[in-house]
PDB file of C-alpha atoms in Angstrom:
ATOM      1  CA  UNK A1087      -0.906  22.928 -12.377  1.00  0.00           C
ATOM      2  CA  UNK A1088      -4.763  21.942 -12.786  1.00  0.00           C
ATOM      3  CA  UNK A1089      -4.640  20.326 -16.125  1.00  0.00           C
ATOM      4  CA  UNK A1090      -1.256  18.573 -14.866  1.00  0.00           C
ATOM      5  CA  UNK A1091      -2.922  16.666 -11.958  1.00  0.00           C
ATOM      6  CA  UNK A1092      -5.812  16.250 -13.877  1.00  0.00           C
ATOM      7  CA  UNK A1093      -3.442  14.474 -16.363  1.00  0.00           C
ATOM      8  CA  UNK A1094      -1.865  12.566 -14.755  1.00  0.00           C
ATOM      9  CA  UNK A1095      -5.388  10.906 -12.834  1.00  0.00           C
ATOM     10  CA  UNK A1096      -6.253  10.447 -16.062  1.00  0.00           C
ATOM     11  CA  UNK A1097      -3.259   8.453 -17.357  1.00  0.00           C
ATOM     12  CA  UNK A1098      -4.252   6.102 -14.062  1.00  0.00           C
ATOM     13  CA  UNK A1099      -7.737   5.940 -14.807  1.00  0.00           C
ATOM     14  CA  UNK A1100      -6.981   4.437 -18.176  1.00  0.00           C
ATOM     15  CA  UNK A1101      -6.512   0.724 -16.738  1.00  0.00           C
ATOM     16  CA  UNK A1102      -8.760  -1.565 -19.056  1.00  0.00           C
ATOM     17  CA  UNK A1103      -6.098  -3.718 -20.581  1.00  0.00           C
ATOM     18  CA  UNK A1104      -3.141  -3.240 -18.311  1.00  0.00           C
ATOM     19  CA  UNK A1105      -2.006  -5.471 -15.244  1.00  0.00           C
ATOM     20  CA  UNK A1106      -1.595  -3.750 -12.249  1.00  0.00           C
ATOM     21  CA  UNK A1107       1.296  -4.004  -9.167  1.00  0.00           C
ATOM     22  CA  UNK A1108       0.003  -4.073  -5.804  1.00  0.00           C
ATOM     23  CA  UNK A1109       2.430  -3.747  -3.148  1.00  0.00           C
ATOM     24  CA  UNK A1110       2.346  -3.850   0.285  1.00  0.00           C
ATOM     25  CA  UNK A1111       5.105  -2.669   2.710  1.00  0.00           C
ATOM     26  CA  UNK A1112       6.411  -4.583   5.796  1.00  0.00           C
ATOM     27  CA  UNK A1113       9.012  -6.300   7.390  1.00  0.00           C
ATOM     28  CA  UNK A1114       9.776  -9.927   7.622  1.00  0.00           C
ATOM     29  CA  UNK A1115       9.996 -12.334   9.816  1.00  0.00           C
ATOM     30  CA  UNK A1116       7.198 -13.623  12.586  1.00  0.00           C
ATOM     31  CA  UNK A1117       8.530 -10.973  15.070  1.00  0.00           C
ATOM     32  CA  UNK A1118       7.244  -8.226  13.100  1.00  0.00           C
ATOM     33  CA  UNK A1119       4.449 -10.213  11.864  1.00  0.00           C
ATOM     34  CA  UNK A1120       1.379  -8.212  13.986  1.00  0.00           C
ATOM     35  CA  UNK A1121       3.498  -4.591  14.087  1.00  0.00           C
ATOM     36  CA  UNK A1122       1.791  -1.367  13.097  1.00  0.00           C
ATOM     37  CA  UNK A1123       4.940  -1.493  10.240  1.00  0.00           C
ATOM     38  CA  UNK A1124       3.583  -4.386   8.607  1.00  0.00           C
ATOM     39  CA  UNK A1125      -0.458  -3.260   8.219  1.00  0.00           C
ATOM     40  CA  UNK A1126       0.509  -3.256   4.301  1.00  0.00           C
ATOM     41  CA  UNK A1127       1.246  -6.857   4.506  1.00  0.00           C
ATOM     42  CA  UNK A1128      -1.853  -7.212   6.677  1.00  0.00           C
ATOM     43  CA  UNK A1129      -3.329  -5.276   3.356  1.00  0.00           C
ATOM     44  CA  UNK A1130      -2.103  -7.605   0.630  1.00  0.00           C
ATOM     45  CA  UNK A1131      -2.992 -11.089   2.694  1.00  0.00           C
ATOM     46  CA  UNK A1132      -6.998  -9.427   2.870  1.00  0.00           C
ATOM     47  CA  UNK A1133      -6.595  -9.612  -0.868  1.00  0.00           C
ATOM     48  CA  UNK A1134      -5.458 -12.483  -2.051  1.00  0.00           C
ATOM     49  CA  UNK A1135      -7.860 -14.509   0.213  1.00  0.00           C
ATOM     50  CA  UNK A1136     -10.319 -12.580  -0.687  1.00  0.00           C
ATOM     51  CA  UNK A1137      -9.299 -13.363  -4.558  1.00  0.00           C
ATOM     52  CA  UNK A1138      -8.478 -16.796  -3.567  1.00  0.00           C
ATOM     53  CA  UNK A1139      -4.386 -16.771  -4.154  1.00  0.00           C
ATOM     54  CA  UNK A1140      -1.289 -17.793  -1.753  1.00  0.00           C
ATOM     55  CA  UNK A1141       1.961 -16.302  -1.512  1.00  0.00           C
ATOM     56  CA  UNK A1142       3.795 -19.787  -2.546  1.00  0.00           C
ATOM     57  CA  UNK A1143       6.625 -17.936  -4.853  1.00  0.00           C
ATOM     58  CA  UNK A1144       9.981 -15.897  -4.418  1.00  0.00           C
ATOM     59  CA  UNK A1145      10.689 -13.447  -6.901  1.00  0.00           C
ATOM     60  CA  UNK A1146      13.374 -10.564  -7.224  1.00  0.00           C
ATOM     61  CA  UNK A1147      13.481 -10.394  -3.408  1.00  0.00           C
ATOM     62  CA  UNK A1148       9.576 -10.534  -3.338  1.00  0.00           C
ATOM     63  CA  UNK A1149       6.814 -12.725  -2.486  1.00  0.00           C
ATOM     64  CA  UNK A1150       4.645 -12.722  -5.383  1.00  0.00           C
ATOM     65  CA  UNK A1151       1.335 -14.065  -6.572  1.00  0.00           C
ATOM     66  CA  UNK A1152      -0.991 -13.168  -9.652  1.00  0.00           C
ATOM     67  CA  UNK A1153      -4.739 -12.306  -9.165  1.00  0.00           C
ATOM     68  CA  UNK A1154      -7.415 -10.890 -11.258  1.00  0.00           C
ATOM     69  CA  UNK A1155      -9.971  -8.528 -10.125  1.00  0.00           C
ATOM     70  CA  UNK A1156     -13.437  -7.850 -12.691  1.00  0.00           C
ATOM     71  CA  UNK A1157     -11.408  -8.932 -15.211  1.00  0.00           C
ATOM     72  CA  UNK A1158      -8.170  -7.010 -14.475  1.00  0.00           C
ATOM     73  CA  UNK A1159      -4.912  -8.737 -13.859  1.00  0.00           C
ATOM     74  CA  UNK A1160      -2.972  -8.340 -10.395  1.00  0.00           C
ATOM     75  CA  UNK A1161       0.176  -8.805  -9.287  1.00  0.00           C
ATOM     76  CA  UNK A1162       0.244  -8.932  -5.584  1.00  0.00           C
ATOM     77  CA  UNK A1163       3.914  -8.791  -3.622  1.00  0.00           C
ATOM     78  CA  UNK A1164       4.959  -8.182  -0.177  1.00  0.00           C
ATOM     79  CA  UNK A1165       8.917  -6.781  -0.786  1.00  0.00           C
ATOM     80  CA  UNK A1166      11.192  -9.137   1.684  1.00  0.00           C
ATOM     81  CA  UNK A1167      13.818  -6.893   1.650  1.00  0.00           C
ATOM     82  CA  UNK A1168      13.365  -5.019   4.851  1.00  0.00           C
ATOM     83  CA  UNK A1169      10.822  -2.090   4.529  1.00  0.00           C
ATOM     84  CA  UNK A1170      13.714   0.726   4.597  1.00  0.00           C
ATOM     85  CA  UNK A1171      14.760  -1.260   1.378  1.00  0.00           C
ATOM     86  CA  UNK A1172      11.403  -1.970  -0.016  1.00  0.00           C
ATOM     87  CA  UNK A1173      12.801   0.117  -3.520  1.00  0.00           C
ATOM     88  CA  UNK A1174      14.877  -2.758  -4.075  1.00  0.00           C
ATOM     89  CA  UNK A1175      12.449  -5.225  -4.541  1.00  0.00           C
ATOM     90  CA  UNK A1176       9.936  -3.349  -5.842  1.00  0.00           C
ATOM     91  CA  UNK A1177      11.593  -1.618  -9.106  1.00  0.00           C
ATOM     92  CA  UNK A1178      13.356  -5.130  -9.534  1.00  0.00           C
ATOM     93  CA  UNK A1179       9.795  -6.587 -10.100  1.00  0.00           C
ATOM     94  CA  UNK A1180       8.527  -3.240 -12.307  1.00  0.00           C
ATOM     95  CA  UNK A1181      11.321  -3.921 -14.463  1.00  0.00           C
ATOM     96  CA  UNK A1182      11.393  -7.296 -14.856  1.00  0.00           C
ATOM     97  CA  UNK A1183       7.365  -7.422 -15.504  1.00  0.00           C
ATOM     98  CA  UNK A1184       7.746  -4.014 -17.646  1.00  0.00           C
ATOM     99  CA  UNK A1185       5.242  -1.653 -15.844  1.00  0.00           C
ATOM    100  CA  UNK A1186       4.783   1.925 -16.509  1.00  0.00           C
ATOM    101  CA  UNK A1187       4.886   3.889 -13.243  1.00  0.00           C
ATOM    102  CA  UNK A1188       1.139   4.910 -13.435  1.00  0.00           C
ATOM    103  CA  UNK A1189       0.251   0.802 -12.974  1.00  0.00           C
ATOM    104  CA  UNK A1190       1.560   0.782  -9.042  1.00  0.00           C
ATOM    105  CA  UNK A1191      -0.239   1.198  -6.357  1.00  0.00           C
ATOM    106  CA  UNK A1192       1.751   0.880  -3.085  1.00  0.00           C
ATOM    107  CA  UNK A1193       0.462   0.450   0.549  1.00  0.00           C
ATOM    108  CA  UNK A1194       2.035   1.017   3.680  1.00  0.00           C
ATOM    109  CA  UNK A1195       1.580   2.640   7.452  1.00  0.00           C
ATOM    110  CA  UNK A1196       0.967   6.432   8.361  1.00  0.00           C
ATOM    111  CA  UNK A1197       1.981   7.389  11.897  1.00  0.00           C
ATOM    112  CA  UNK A1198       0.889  11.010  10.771  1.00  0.00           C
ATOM    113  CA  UNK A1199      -2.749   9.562  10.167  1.00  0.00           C
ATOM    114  CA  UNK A1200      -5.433   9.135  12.793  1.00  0.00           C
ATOM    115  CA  UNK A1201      -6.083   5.393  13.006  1.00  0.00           C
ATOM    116  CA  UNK A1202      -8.674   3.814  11.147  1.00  0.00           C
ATOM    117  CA  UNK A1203      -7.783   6.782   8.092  1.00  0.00           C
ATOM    118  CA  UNK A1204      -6.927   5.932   5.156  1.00  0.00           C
ATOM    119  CA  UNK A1205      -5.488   8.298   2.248  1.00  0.00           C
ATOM    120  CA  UNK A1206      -5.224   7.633  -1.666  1.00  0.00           C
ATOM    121  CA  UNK A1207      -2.372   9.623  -3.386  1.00  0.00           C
ATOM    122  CA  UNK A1208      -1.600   9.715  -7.012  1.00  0.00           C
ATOM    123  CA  UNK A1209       1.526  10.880  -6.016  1.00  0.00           C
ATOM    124  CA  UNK A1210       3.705  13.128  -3.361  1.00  0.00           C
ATOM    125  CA  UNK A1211       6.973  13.145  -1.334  1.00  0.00           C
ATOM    126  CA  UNK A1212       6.990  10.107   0.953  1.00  0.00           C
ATOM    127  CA  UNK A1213       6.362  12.058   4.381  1.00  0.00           C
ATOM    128  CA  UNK A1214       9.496  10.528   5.869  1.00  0.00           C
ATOM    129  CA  UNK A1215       8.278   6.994   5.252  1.00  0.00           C
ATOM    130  CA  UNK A1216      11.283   5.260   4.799  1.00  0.00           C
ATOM    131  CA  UNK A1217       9.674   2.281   2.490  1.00  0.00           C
ATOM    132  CA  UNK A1218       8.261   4.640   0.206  1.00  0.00           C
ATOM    133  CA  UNK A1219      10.896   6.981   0.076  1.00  0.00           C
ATOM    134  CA  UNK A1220      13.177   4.159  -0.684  1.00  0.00           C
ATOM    135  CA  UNK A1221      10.970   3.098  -3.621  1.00  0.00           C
ATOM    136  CA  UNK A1222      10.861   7.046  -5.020  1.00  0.00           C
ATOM    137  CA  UNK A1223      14.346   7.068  -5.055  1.00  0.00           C
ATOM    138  CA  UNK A1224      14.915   3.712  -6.951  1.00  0.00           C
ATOM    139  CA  UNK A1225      12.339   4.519  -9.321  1.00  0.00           C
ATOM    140  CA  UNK A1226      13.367   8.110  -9.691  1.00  0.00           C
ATOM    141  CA  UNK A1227       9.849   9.267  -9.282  1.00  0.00           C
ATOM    142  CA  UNK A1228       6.683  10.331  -7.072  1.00  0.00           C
ATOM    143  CA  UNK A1229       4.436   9.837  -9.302  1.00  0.00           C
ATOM    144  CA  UNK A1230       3.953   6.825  -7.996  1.00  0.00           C
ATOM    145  CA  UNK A1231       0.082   6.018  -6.871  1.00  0.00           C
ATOM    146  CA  UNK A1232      -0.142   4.908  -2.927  1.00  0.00           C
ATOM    147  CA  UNK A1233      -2.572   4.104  -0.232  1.00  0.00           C
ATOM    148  CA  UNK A1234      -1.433   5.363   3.092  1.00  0.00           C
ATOM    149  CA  UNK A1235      -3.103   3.622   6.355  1.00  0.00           C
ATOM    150  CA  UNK A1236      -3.594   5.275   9.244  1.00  0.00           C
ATOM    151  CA  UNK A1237      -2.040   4.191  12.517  1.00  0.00           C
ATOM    152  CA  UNK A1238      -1.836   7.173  15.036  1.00  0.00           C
ATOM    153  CA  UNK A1239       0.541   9.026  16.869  1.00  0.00           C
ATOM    154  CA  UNK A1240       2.582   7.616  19.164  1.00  0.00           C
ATOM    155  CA  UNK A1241       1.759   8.379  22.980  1.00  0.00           C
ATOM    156  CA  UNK A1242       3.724  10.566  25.014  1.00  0.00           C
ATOM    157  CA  UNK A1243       7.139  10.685  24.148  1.00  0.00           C
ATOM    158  CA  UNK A1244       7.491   7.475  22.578  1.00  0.00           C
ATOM    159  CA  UNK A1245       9.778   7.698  19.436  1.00  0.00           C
ATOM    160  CA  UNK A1246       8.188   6.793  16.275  1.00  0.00           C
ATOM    161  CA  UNK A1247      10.381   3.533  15.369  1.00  0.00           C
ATOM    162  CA  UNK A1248       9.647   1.904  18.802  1.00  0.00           C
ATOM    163  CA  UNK A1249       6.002   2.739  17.822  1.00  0.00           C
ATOM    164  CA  UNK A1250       5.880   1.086  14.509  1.00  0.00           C
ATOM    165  CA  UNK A1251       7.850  -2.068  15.666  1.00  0.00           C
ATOM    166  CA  UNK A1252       4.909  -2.434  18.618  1.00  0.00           C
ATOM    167  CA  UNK A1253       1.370  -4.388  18.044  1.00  0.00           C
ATOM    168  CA  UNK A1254      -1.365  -2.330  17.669  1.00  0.00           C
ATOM    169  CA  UNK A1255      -3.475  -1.998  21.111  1.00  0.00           C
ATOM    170  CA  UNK A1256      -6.407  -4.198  21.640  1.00  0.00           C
ATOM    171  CA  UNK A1257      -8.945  -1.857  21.375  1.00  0.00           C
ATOM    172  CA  UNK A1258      -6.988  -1.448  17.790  1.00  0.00           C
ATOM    173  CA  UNK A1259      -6.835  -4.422  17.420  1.00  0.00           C
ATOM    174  CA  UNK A1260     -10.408  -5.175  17.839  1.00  0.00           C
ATOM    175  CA  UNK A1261     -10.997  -2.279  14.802  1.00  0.00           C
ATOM    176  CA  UNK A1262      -8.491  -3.718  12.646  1.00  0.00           C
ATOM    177  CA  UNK A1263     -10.790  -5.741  11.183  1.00  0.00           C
ATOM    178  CA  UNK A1264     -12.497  -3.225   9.831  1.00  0.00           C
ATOM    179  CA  UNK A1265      -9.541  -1.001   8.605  1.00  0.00           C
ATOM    180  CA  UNK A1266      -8.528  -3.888   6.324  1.00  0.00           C
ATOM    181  CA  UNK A1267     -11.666  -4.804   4.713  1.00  0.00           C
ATOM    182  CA  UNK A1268     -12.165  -1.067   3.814  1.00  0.00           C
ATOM    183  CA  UNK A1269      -8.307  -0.479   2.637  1.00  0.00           C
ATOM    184  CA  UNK A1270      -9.125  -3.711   0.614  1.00  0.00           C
ATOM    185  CA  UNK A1271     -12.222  -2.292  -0.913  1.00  0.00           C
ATOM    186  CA  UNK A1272     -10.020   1.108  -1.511  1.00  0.00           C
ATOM    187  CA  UNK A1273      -7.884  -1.298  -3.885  1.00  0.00           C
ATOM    188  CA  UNK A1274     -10.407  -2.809  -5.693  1.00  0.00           C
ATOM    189  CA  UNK A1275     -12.369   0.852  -6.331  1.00  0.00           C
ATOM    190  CA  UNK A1276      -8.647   1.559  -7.727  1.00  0.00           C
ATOM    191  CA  UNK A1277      -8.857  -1.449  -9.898  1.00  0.00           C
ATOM    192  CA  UNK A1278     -11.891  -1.527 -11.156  1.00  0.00           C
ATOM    193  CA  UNK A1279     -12.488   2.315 -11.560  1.00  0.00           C
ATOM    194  CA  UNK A1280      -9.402   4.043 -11.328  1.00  0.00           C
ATOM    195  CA  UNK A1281      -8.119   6.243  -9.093  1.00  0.00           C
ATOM    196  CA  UNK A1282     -10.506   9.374  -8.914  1.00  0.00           C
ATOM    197  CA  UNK A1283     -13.499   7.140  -7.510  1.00  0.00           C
ATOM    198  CA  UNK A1284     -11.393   5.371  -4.936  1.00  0.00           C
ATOM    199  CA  UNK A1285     -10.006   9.085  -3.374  1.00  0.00           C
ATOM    200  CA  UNK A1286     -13.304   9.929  -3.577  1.00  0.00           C
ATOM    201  CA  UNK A1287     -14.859   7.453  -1.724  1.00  0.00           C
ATOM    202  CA  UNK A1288     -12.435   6.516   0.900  1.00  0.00           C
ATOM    203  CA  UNK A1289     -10.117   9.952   1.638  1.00  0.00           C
ATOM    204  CA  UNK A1290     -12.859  10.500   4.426  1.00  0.00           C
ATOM    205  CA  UNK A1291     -13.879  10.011   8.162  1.00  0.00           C
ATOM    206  CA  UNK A1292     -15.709   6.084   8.313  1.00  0.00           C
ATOM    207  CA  UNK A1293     -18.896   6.571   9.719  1.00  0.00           C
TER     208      UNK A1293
END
């Protein structure tokens, strides 16, 4: 089981020639434009102005833009399909730019994470995340890298769909900041070094 996991980290680390998928989960439309759901979105748009790229192009149910990161190439996409269909778009684009499974890296919300957590996985059941379970099943895998964000329970008895769909709080919202500039320097760890460092670094408690 050891040398399997270690493996397959090792088919991810090995990066230096390859162009990688980043996607980020979310819903569109403006209405869902500041939701808990859509903090993948809010993931993606850190990076590409960070990298200097727009989101001017439609592809395969996708907006798409290429970026490059210490020499690597990106794609960036944010799936328009819905995020309970987000497999749709997403294996549409892995086929059509012939990626191995082991180049995507997926981001999307945890309501089972404390906010402000974040979580790098090379791979795993989807939790009950609809997004990414609808991308496992349309790419007939879990060994699929992701980068789970941390959004908190939902109070009381507040069902977890309403809680999503809802804006973060303000005193969330003033420490959202924050939670995207360090997912976005989780990604570019993954990039650059691979996946090992980036677990390493950012699969604990900020200080």
């Amino acid at each position: 089981m050891i040398n399997w996991i270690q493996n397959t980290l090792n088919k991810m680390n090995d990066k230096d020639s390859d162009t990688l998928m980043i996607a980020g989960l979310g819903n569109p439309g403006k209405q869902y434009a500041d939701t808990r759901h859509n903090v993948g979105f809010m993931v993606i748009d850190t990076i590409a102005r960070k990298l200097g790229v727009e989101f001017t192009r439609l592809k395969n149910k996708s907006f798409v833009t290429p970026a490059s990161y210490q020499g690597k190439k990106l794609i960036l996409v944010k799936p328009q399909t819905f995020m309970n269909n987000s497999g749709h778009a997403v294996s549409a684009l892995m086929r059509f730019y012939k990626l191995p499974l082991e180049n995507l890296l997926v981001i999307y919300d945890d309501a089972d994470l404390d906010f402000e957590m974040l979580r790098m996985r090379p791979n795993g059941s989807s939790s009950g995340q609809k997004g990414m379970n609808s991308i496992i099943q349309q790419l007939g895998s879990n060994e699929i890298a992701r980068l789970r964000i941390g959004i908190g329970r939902p109070p009381g008895r507040m069902p977890t769909p309403k809680y999503v769909l809802q804006r973060f709080s303000r005193e969330q919202e003033d420490a959202l900041p924050f939670v995207l500039e360090r997912a976005t320097d989780a990604v570019f760890t993954f990039t650059a070094e691979g996946i090992l460092p980036a677990m390493n670094r950012f699969n604990q408690k900020p200080t």
